[in-house]
Coordinates of C-alpha atoms and ligand atoms in Angstrom, one line a residue:
M1 CA 98.5 133.0 94.0
N2 CA 94.8 133.4 93.2
K3 CA 92.2 136.2 93.4
I4 CA 90.3 134.5 96.1
K5 CA 91.3 136.2 99.3
T6 CA 88.3 135.6 101.5
I7 CA 86.2 132.4 101.9
G8 CA 82.7 132.5 103.3
L9 CA 81.4 129.6 105.3
L10 CA 77.8 128.7 105.6
G11 CA 77.5 126.4 108.6
T12 CA 80.5 126.1 111.0
G13 CA 80.1 122.7 112.6
V14 CA 82.7 119.9 112.2
I15 CA 83.3 120.6 108.5
G16 CA 82.9 124.3 108.5
A17 CA 85.4 124.7 111.3
G18 CA 87.8 122.4 109.4
W19 CA 87.6 124.6 106.3
A20 CA 88.3 127.6 108.5
A21 CA 91.4 126.2 110.1
R22 CA 92.9 125.2 106.6
A23 CA 92.0 128.5 105.0
L24 CA 93.3 130.6 107.8
H25 CA 96.6 128.7 108.0
T26 CA 97.3 129.2 104.3
G27 CA 96.6 132.9 104.4
I28 CA 92.9 133.1 103.3
N29 CA 90.5 135.3 105.4
V30 CA 87.3 133.6 106.6
V31 CA 83.9 135.0 107.2
A32 CA 82.1 132.2 109.1
S33 CA 78.3 132.2 109.3
D34 CA 76.0 129.9 111.4
I35 CA 72.4 130.4 112.5
D36 CA 73.5 129.3 116.0
P37 CA 75.4 132.1 117.8
K38 CA 77.1 129.5 120.1
M39 CA 79.1 128.3 117.1
E40 CA 81.4 131.4 117.3
D41 CA 83.1 129.9 120.4
W42 CA 83.1 126.5 118.8
I43 CA 84.9 127.7 115.6
N44 CA 87.5 129.7 117.5
E45 CA 88.2 126.7 119.7
A46 CA 88.4 124.3 116.8
V47 CA 90.7 126.6 114.8
E48 CA 93.0 126.8 117.9
N49 CA 93.0 123.0 118.4
A50 CA 93.9 122.5 114.7
L51 CA 96.9 124.8 114.8
P52 CA 99.6 122.6 116.4
S53 CA 99.1 119.8 113.8
L54 CA 98.9 122.3 110.9
Q55 CA 102.1 123.9 112.1
S56 CA 103.7 120.5 112.3
L57 CA 102.4 119.4 108.9
T58 CA 103.7 122.6 107.1
E59 CA 107.0 122.8 109.0
G60 CA 109.7 124.3 106.7
I61 CA 107.2 126.0 104.4
T62 CA 107.1 129.8 104.6
L63 CA 103.4 130.4 104.4
P64 CA 101.8 133.8 103.9
P65 CA 100.6 135.6 107.0
K66 CA 97.5 133.9 108.6
G67 CA 94.1 134.9 107.4
K68 CA 91.6 136.8 109.6
L69 CA 88.5 135.1 111.1
T70 CA 85.2 136.8 111.6
F71 CA 81.9 135.3 112.6
T72 CA 78.3 136.3 111.9
T73 CA 74.8 134.8 112.4
D74 CA 73.7 136.5 109.2
P75 CA 74.5 134.4 106.1
I76 CA 73.5 137.2 103.7
S77 CA 76.0 139.5 105.3
M78 CA 78.6 136.8 105.0
S79 CA 77.9 136.3 101.3
Q80 CA 78.4 139.9 100.5
Q81 CA 81.9 140.0 102.0
V82 CA 83.6 137.1 100.3
D83 CA 85.1 135.8 97.1
F84 CA 84.0 132.1 97.4
I85 CA 81.3 130.4 99.5
Q86 CA 81.6 126.9 101.0
E87 CA 78.4 125.5 102.3
N88 CA 78.5 123.1 105.3
I89 CA 75.0 122.9 106.7
P90 CA 73.2 119.7 107.6
E91 CA 72.7 117.0 105.0
V92 CA 69.0 117.7 104.4
L93 CA 68.1 118.4 100.8
D94 CA 65.4 121.0 101.5
I95 CA 67.4 122.9 104.0
K96 CA 70.4 123.0 101.7
R97 CA 68.4 124.0 98.6
K98 CA 66.6 126.8 100.4
S99 CA 69.7 128.3 102.0
L100 CA 71.8 128.0 98.8
K101 CA 69.0 129.7 96.8
S102 CA 68.7 132.6 99.2
I103 CA 72.5 133.1 99.3
A104 CA 72.7 132.9 95.5
E105 CA 70.1 135.6 95.1
V106 CA 72.2 138.2 96.8
T107 CA 75.7 137.3 95.6
N108 CA 77.5 138.5 92.6
K109 CA 77.4 135.9 89.8
E110 CA 81.2 135.7 89.8
I111 CA 81.2 134.2 93.3
I112 CA 81.6 130.4 93.3
I113 CA 79.2 128.6 95.6
S114 CA 80.4 125.2 96.6
S115 CA 78.7 122.6 98.8
S116 CA 80.5 120.2 101.1
T117 CA 77.6 117.7 100.8
S118 CA 78.6 114.0 101.3
G119 CA 75.9 112.6 99.1
F120 CA 73.7 115.0 97.1
M121 CA 74.4 115.6 93.5
P122 CA 75.1 119.2 92.3
T123 CA 72.2 119.0 89.8
E124 CA 69.8 118.4 92.7
L125 CA 71.2 121.4 94.6
Q126 CA 71.5 123.9 91.9
Q127 CA 67.9 123.6 90.7
G128 CA 66.2 127.0 90.8
M129 CA 69.4 128.9 91.8
T130 CA 70.4 132.2 90.4
F131 CA 73.4 131.7 88.1
P132 CA 73.5 128.0 88.7
E133 CA 76.6 127.7 86.5
R134 CA 78.8 129.0 89.4
F135 CA 77.7 126.1 91.7
I136 CA 79.7 122.9 92.4
V137 CA 80.1 120.3 95.0
G138 CA 83.5 120.5 96.8
H139 CA 83.4 117.4 99.0
P140 CA 86.1 117.4 101.7
F141 CA 87.1 114.8 104.3
N142 CA 87.3 115.1 108.1
P143 CA 89.5 116.7 109.4
V144 CA 89.5 119.1 106.5
Y145 CA 92.6 120.8 107.8
L146 CA 94.7 117.6 107.5
C147 CA 93.0 115.5 104.9
P148 CA 93.9 117.0 101.5
L149 CA 91.3 115.3 99.4
V150 CA 88.5 117.3 97.9
E151 CA 86.2 115.8 95.3
I152 CA 85.0 118.5 92.8
V153 CA 81.7 117.7 91.1
G154 CA 79.8 119.7 88.5
G155 CA 76.1 119.5 87.9
K156 CA 74.3 119.8 84.6
E157 CA 74.4 123.6 84.7
T158 CA 77.9 124.0 86.1
S159 CA 80.4 125.7 83.8
D160 CA 83.9 124.1 83.3
K161 CA 85.5 127.4 84.0
V162 CA 84.1 127.3 87.5
K163 CA 85.4 123.8 88.2
K164 CA 88.9 125.0 87.0
I165 CA 88.9 128.1 89.3
A166 CA 87.7 125.9 92.3
K167 CA 90.5 123.4 91.6
I168 CA 93.2 126.2 91.6
F169 CA 91.7 127.7 94.8
Y170 CA 91.6 124.4 96.7
E171 CA 95.1 123.5 95.6
S172 CA 96.3 126.9 96.8
M173 CA 95.2 125.7 100.3
G174 CA 97.3 122.5 99.9
M175 CA 94.5 120.2 98.8
H176 CA 94.4 117.3 96.4
T177 CA 91.6 117.8 93.9
L178 CA 89.8 114.9 92.4
M179 CA 87.7 116.0 89.4
L180 CA 84.7 113.6 89.1
R181 CA 83.9 112.7 85.6
K182 CA 80.2 112.1 86.5
E183 CA 77.9 113.2 89.3
V184 CA 76.5 110.2 91.2
P185 CA 74.9 110.1 94.7
G186 CA 77.7 109.8 97.3
H187 CA 80.4 110.9 94.7
I188 CA 83.3 108.4 94.7
S189 CA 84.9 108.1 98.1
D190 CA 81.7 108.0 100.2
R191 CA 80.3 105.2 98.0
L192 CA 83.4 103.1 98.9
Q193 CA 83.3 104.0 102.5
E194 CA 79.6 103.3 102.7
A195 CA 80.0 99.8 101.2
M196 CA 82.4 99.0 104.0
W197 CA 80.3 100.5 106.7
R198 CA 77.2 98.6 105.5
E199 CA 79.2 95.3 106.0
I200 CA 80.3 96.6 109.5
L201 CA 76.6 97.1 110.5
H202 CA 75.7 93.7 109.2
A203 CA 78.5 92.1 111.2
L204 CA 77.2 93.9 114.3
N205 CA 73.6 92.9 113.6
D206 CA 74.5 89.2 113.0
D207 CA 76.8 89.3 116.1
I208 CA 79.8 88.2 114.1
A209 CA 82.2 90.7 115.6
T210 CA 82.3 93.8 118.0
T211 CA 83.2 97.3 116.8
G212 CA 86.6 96.8 118.3
E213 CA 87.2 93.5 116.4
L214 CA 86.0 95.1 113.2
D215 CA 88.3 98.0 113.6
E216 CA 91.2 95.6 114.3
S217 CA 90.5 93.9 111.0
I218 CA 91.1 97.3 109.3
V219 CA 93.8 99.0 111.4
Y220 CA 96.4 96.2 111.5
G221 CA 95.9 95.1 107.9
P222 CA 94.3 96.8 104.9
G223 CA 93.9 100.3 106.5
L224 CA 97.7 100.4 107.0
R225 CA 98.2 100.0 103.3
W226 CA 95.5 102.2 101.9
S227 CA 97.1 105.6 102.6
I228 CA 100.1 104.6 100.5
M229 CA 98.6 103.3 97.3
G230 CA 94.8 102.7 97.5
M231 CA 93.1 99.3 97.0
N232 CA 93.8 98.7 93.3
Q233 CA 97.5 99.1 93.3
I234 CA 97.8 97.2 96.6
Y235 CA 95.9 94.3 95.0
M236 CA 98.1 94.4 92.0
I237 CA 101.1 93.9 94.2
A238 CA 99.2 91.1 96.1
G239 CA 99.1 89.2 92.8
G240 CA 102.8 88.6 93.1
K241 CA 104.8 87.9 89.9
G242 CA 101.5 87.6 88.0
G243 CA 100.4 91.1 89.2
A244 CA 96.9 92.3 88.6
R245 CA 95.9 89.6 86.2
H246 CA 96.8 86.8 88.5
F247 CA 95.1 88.6 91.4
I248 CA 91.8 89.0 89.6
E249 CA 91.9 85.4 88.3
Q250 CA 92.5 84.1 91.8
F251 CA 90.1 86.2 93.8
G252 CA 87.6 87.4 91.1
P253 CA 85.4 84.2 91.4
A254 CA 84.8 85.0 95.1
L255 CA 82.9 88.2 94.1
K256 CA 80.0 85.9 93.1
W257 CA 79.9 84.2 96.4
P258 CA 77.6 85.8 99.0
W259 CA 80.4 87.5 101.0
S260 CA 78.9 90.9 101.0
H261 CA 75.4 92.5 101.2
L262 CA 73.9 95.0 98.9
K263 CA 71.4 96.4 101.3
A264 CA 72.1 97.8 104.8
P265 CA 70.5 96.1 107.7
E266 CA 67.5 97.7 109.4
L267 CA 68.9 100.2 112.0
S268 CA 67.3 98.7 115.1
N269 CA 67.9 100.1 118.6
E270 CA 70.0 97.0 119.2
I271 CA 72.3 97.6 116.3
I272 CA 72.6 101.3 117.2
D273 CA 73.5 100.4 120.8
R274 CA 76.1 97.9 119.7
F275 CA 77.7 100.5 117.5
V276 CA 77.7 103.4 120.0
E277 CA 78.6 101.3 123.1
G278 CA 81.2 99.4 121.1
V279 CA 83.1 102.5 120.0
E280 CA 82.8 104.2 123.4
A281 CA 84.4 101.1 125.0
Q282 CA 87.2 101.2 122.5
S283 CA 88.0 104.9 123.4
Q284 CA 88.8 103.7 127.0
G285 CA 87.5 106.8 128.6
K286 CA 89.2 109.3 126.3
S287 CA 87.2 112.3 125.2
I288 CA 86.4 113.0 121.5
R289 CA 88.9 116.0 121.7
E290 CA 91.6 113.6 123.1
M291 CA 90.8 111.1 120.3
E292 CA 91.0 113.9 117.7
K293 CA 94.4 114.9 119.0
I294 CA 95.8 111.3 118.6
R295 CA 94.3 111.1 115.2
D296 CA 95.7 114.4 114.1
E297 CA 99.2 113.7 115.3
C298 CA 99.2 110.4 113.5
L299 CA 97.8 112.0 110.3
V300 CA 100.7 114.5 110.3
A301 CA 103.3 111.8 110.9
I302 CA 101.9 109.6 108.1
Q303 CA 101.9 112.4 105.6
K304 CA 105.5 113.3 106.6
V305 CA 106.6 109.7 105.9
L306 CA 104.6 109.6 102.6
S307 CA 106.3 112.9 101.6
K308 CA 109.7 111.3 101.8
H309 CA 108.5 108.7 99.2
N310 CA 106.5 111.4 97.3
M311 CA 103.4 109.1 97.6
G312 CA 99.7 109.9 98.2
A313 CA 99.0 112.8 100.5
G314 CA 102.8 113.2 100.9
K315 CA 103.0 114.1 97.2
T316 CA 100.3 116.8 97.7
L317 CA 102.4 118.2 100.6
N318 CA 105.6 118.3 98.4
E319 CA 103.7 120.0 95.6
F320 CA 102.2 122.6 97.9
K321 CA 105.7 123.3 99.3
K322 CA 107.1 123.8 95.8
K323 CA 104.2 126.1 94.9
I324 CA 104.7 128.3 97.9
E325 CA 108.4 128.4 97.4
S326 CA 108.0 129.6 93.8
I327 CA 105.5 132.3 94.9
N328 CA 107.9 133.4 97.6
K329 CA 110.7 133.6 95.1
K330 CA 108.7 135.8 92.7
S331 CA 107.6 138.3 95.4
Ligands
NAD1 N1 81.2 115.2 109.3 C1 81.8 114.7 108.2 O1 82.6 113.7 108.4 C2 81.6 115.2 106.8 C3 82.6 114.9 105.8 C4 82.4 115.5 104.6 C5 81.3 116.3 104.3 N2 80.3 116.4 105.2 C6 79.2 117.3 104.9 O2 79.3 118.6 105.4 C7 78.1 119.1 105.8 C8 78.1 119.5 107.2 O3 78.3 118.4 108.0 P1 78.9 118.6 109.6 O4 79.3 117.2 110.0 O5 79.8 119.7 109.7 O6 77.5 119.0 110.3 P2 77.3 119.7 111.7 O7 76.0 119.3 112.2 O8 78.6 119.5 112.6 O9 77.3 121.3 111.4 C9 76.2 121.9 110.7 C10 76.2 123.4 111.1 O10 75.2 124.0 110.3 C11 74.5 125.0 111.0 N3 73.3 125.3 110.3 C12 72.1 124.6 110.2 N4 71.3 125.2 109.4 C13 71.9 126.4 108.9 C14 71.6 127.5 108.0 N5 70.4 127.5 107.4 N6 72.5 128.5 107.8 C15 73.6 128.5 108.5 N7 74.0 127.5 109.4 C16 73.2 126.5 109.5 C17 74.3 124.3 112.4 O11 74.0 125.3 113.4 C18 75.6 123.6 112.6 O12 76.5 124.4 113.3 C19 77.0 118.1 105.4 O13 76.5 118.3 104.2 C20 77.9 116.8 105.4 O14 77.3 115.8 104.6 C21 80.5 115.9 106.5

């Protein structure tokens, strides 16, 4: 399928563990590294928790044997055993730059190094790195083992060949790759999400709604539609017979009205409390693990429905199935 047999993870928190679960399930070995030795138990538990939903999602697909997971607290040792490195350490520019630089110094120039960063641009991260042309951003979505999207972003020094190899590799793990035309802070998807979250924080700050009411405004309406078509196509349909043109003529003028804010509100203790207490009340005593289980079961069910219509993430699942079937036929 591809020459990348082992992925190395730098940082094994929420995102690192998600990459591990996806890679192992699709037959890729994982060498996980984290400076905190306690993360070994965490990653093992996270991979185990992800398994039932991954099995359900890929039901009917004859996948290669599962990959092998090993853990080390030595990132340098990790970098010397792997074919591709995915960095998932905290979103702090200096820490990322320093760690990436030290990893790059000791790895073969053929090894692609990818960062899961939510917001930094690849050009910022590849500065001063040995062989910066093999560096990209590969931005995933939580949970990485169930959300197929990965945004691939190249920096000023990244080679096109590296972006293409990364695309093939991520797709071999059942992902949907979105190749960004330009690097911008926050890539594409996080910019969209942040615009919405900023409005949420304003609504909390101005006491317009609780976190529960704000989530209701998404879950029962627009959120239900977004996984099928995304906002632009959904708006086209909302234009009725007149389609997109009628829609923009009707609602375009409202963009000039002061409905939304450009700047985030000051993060006062009050607003933080409203956010944290609000979402905790919404969970009705359920633990994060229990909430994750519900989220994952629904994510699988949604993708199975979408696959029947060959839409969105369901299309990715169908393409992955076809790819695996063709590999299995050849072997
Ligand atoms: N959480 C999300 O929803 C999400 C989504 C997409 C991308 N990301 C990005 O992924 C990255 C990681 O986020 P996360 O939520 O998994 O963070 P996290 O805090 O859960 O995990 C970070 C891990 O990195 C380890 N670490 C810290 N410094 C290290 C070092 N020098 N070497 C090795 N390990 C080190 C920590 O011990 C910790 O286990 C960030 O860049 C973030 O922007 C996060």
